[in-house]
Short mmCIF file of C-alpha atoms in Angstrom, two decimals:
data_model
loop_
_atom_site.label_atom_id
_atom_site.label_comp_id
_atom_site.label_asym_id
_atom_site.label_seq_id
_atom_site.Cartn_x
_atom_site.Cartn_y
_atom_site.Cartn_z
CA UNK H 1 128.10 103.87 81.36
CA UNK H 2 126.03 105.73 84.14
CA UNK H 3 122.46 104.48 83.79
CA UNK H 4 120.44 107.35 84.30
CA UNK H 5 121.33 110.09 85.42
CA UNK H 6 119.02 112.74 87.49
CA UNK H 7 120.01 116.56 88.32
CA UNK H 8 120.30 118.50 90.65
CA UNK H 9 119.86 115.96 93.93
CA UNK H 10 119.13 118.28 96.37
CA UNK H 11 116.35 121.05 95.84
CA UNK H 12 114.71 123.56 98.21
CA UNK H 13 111.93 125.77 96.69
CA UNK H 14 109.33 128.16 98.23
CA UNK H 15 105.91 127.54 97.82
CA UNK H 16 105.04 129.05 94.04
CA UNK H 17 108.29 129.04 92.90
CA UNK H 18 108.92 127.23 89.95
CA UNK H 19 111.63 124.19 88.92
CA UNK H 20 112.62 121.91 86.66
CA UNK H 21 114.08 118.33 87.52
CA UNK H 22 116.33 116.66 84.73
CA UNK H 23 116.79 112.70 83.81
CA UNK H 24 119.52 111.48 81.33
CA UNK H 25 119.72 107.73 80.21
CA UNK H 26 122.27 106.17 78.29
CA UNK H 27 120.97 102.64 77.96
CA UNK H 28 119.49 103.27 74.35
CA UNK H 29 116.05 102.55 76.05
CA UNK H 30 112.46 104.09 74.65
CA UNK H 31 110.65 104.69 77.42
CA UNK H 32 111.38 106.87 80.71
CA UNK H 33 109.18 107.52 84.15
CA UNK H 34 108.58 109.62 86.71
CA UNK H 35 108.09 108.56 90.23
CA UNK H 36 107.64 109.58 93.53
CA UNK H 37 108.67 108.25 97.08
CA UNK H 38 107.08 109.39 100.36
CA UNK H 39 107.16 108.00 103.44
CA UNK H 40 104.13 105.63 103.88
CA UNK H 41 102.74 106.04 100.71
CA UNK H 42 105.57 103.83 98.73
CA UNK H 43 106.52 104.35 94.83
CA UNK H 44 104.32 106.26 93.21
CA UNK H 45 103.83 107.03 89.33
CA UNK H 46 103.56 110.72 88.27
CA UNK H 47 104.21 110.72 84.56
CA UNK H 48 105.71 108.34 81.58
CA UNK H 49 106.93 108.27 77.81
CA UNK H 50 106.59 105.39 76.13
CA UNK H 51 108.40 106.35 73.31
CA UNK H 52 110.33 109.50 71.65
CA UNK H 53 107.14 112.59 71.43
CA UNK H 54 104.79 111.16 73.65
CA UNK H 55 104.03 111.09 77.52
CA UNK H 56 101.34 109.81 79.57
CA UNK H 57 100.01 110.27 82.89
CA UNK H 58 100.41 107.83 85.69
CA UNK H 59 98.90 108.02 89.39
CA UNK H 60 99.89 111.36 90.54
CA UNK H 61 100.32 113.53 87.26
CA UNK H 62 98.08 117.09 89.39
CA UNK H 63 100.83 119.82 89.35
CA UNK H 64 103.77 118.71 87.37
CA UNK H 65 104.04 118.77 83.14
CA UNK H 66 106.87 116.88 81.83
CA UNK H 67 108.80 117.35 78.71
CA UNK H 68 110.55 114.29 76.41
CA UNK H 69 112.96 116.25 74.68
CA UNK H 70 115.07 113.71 72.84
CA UNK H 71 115.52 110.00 73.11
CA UNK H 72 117.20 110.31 76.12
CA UNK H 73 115.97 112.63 78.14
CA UNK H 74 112.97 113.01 79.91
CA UNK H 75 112.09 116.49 82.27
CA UNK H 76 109.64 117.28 84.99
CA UNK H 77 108.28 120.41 85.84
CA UNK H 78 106.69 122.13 88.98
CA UNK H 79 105.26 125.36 87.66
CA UNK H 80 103.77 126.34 91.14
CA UNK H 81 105.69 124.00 93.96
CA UNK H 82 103.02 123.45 96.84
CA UNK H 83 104.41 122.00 100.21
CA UNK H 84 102.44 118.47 99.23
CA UNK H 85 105.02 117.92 96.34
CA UNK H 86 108.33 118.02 99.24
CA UNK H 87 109.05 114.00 98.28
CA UNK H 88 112.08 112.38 96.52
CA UNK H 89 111.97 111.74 93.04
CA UNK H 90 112.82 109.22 90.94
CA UNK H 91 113.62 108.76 86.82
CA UNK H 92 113.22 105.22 85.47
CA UNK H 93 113.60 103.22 82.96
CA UNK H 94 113.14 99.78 81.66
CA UNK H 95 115.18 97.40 79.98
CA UNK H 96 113.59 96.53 76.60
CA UNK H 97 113.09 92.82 76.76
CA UNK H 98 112.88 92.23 80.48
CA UNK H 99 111.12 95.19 81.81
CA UNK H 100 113.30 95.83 85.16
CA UNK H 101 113.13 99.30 85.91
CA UNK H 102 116.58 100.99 86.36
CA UNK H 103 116.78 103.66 88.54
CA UNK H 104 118.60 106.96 89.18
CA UNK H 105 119.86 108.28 92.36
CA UNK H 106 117.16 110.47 93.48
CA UNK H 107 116.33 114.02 93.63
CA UNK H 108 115.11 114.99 97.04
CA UNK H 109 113.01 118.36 96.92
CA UNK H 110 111.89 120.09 100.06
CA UNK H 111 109.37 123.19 99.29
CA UNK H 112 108.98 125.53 101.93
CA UNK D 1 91.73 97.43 92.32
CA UNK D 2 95.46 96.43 91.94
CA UNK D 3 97.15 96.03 95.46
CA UNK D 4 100.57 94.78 96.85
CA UNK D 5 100.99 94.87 100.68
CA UNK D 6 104.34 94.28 102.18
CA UNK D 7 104.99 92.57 105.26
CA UNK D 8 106.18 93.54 107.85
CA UNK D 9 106.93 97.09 107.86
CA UNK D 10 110.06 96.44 109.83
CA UNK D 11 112.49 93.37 110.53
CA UNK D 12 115.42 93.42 112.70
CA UNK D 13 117.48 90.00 112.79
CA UNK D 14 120.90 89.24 114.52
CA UNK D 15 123.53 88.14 111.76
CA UNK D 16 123.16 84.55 110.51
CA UNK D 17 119.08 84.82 111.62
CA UNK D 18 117.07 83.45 108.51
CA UNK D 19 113.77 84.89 107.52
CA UNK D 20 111.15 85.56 105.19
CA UNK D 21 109.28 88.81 103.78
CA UNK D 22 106.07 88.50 102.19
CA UNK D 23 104.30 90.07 99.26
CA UNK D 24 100.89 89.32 98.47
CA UNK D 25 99.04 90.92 95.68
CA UNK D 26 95.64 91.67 94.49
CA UNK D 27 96.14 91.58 90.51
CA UNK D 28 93.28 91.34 87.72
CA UNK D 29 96.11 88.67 85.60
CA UNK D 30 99.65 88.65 86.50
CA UNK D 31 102.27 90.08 84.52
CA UNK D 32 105.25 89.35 86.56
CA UNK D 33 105.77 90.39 89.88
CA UNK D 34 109.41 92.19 90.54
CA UNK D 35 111.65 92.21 93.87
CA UNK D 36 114.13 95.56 94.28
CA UNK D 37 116.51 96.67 97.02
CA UNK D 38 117.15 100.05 97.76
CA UNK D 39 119.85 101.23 100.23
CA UNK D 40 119.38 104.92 102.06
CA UNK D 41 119.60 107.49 100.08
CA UNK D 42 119.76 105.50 96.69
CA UNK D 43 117.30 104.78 94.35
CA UNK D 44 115.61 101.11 93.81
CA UNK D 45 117.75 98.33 92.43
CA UNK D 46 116.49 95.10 90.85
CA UNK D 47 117.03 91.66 92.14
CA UNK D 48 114.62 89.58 90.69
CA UNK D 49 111.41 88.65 88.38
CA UNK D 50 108.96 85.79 88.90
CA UNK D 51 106.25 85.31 86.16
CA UNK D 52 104.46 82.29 87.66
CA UNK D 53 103.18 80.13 90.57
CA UNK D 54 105.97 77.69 91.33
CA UNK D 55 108.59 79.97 90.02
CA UNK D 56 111.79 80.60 92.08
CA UNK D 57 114.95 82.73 91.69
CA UNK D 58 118.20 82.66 93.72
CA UNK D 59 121.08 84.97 94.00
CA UNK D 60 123.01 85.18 96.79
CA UNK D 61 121.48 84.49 100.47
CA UNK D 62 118.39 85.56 98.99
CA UNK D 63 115.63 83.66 97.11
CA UNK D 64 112.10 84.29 95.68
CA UNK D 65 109.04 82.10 95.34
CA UNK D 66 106.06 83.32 93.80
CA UNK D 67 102.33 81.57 94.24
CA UNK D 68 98.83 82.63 92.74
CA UNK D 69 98.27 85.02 95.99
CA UNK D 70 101.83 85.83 97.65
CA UNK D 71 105.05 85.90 97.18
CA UNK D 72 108.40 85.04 100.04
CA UNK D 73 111.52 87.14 99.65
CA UNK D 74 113.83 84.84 101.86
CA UNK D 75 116.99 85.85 103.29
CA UNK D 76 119.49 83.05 104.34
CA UNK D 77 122.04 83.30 107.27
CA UNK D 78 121.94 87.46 106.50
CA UNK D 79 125.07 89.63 106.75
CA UNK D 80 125.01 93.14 107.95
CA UNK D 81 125.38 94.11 104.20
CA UNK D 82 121.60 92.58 103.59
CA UNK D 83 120.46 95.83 105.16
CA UNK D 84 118.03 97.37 103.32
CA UNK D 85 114.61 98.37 102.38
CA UNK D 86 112.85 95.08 99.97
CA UNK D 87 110.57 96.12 97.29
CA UNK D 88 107.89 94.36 95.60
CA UNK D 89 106.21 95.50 92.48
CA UNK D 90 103.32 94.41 89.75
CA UNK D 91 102.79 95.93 86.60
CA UNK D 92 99.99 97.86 86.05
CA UNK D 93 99.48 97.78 82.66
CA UNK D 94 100.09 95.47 79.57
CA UNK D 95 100.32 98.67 76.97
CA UNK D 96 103.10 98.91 75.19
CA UNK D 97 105.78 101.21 76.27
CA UNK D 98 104.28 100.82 79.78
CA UNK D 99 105.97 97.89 81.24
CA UNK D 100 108.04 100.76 83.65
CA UNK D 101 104.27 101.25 84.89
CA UNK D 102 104.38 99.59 88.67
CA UNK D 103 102.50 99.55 91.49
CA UNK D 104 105.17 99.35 94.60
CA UNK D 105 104.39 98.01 97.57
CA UNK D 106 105.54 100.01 100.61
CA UNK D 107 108.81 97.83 101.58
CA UNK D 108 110.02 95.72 104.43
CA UNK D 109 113.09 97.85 105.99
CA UNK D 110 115.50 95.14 107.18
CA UNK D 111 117.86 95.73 109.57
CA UNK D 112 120.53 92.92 110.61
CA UNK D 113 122.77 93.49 113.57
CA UNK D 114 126.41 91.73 113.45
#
């Protein structure tokens, strides 16, 4: 049982290059977010699906589009990386009656 | 607007050296107000989930009170392995399907020296 899982973990891009980050979750949960962590600025929420088909925007959503292609998974895309989205990111999601988020390990992106 | 501020940024105790971090909040209604760890390199892991004033949760050397304004994330006779950054989080939202919706405060790194 692994949680959820994000790929890859490590990620450097050039500015305008494109990339996709991937979260898998195996708790049987319906909804799935995106977050962000820089130093200073704290957790920060880029994007979320509440459910199977739909996604919403949190905080942060200006240059990323995410994708919820099945029940458990949940993508997030850079079409254009600019050097304002180097940050580590995080995939979520929360347990169905007591809303802790669980979290997966991180994927720290660096663009260039 | 919705605020939690963390304090302080950074706490260093010597090994056995109780303490306290502090959350306080600026919420329009409480929804619960969560406490994570998360070691370098690792992503957030929950400890603990207060829902009102008066409320208090234990696990470990660690325990959480929660009032209307604040709440204490204290840390009995530490170990080395309490090292870590502490979280505190509100929900921003009531919607359903957007209970993962937090606002994080930015952390209190502790640090505690054997």
């Amino acid at each position: 049982n692994a949680g959820v899982t994000q790929t890859p973990k490590f990620q450097v891009l050039k500015t305008g290059q494109s990339m996709t980050l991937q979260c898998a979750q195996d708790m049987n949960h319906n909804s799935m977010y995106w977050y962000r962590q820089d130093p200073g600025m704290g957790l920060r929420l880029i994007y979320y699906s509440a459910s199977e088909g739909t996604t919403d925007k949190g905080e942060v959503p200006n240059g990323y589009n995410v994708s919820r292609l099945n029940k458990r998974e949940f993508s997030l895309r850079l079409e254009s990386a600019a050097p304002s989205q180097t940050s580590v990111y995080f995939c979520a999601s929360p347990g169905q009656n007591t809303g802790e988020l669980f979290f997966g390990e991180g994927s720290r992106l660096t663009v260039l | 607007e919705d605020q939690v501020t963390q304090s302080p940024e950074a706490l260093r105790l010597q090994e056995g050296e109780s303490s306290s971090l502090n959350c306080s909040y600026t919420v329009s209604g409480l929804r619960g107000l969560f406490w994570y760890r998360q070691d370098p390199g690792k992503g957030p892991e929950f400890l603990f989930t207060l829902y009102s004033a008066g409320e208090e949760k234990e696990k470990e050397r660690l325990k959480a009170t929660l009032t209307k304004k604040e709440s204490f994330l204290h840390i009995t006779a530490p170990k080395p392995e309490d090292s870590a950054t502490y979280l505190c989080a509100v929900p921003r939202l009531v919607i359903l399907g957007s209970q993962g919706n937090l606002i994080f405060g930015k952390g209190t790194k502790l640090s505690v020296k054997p």
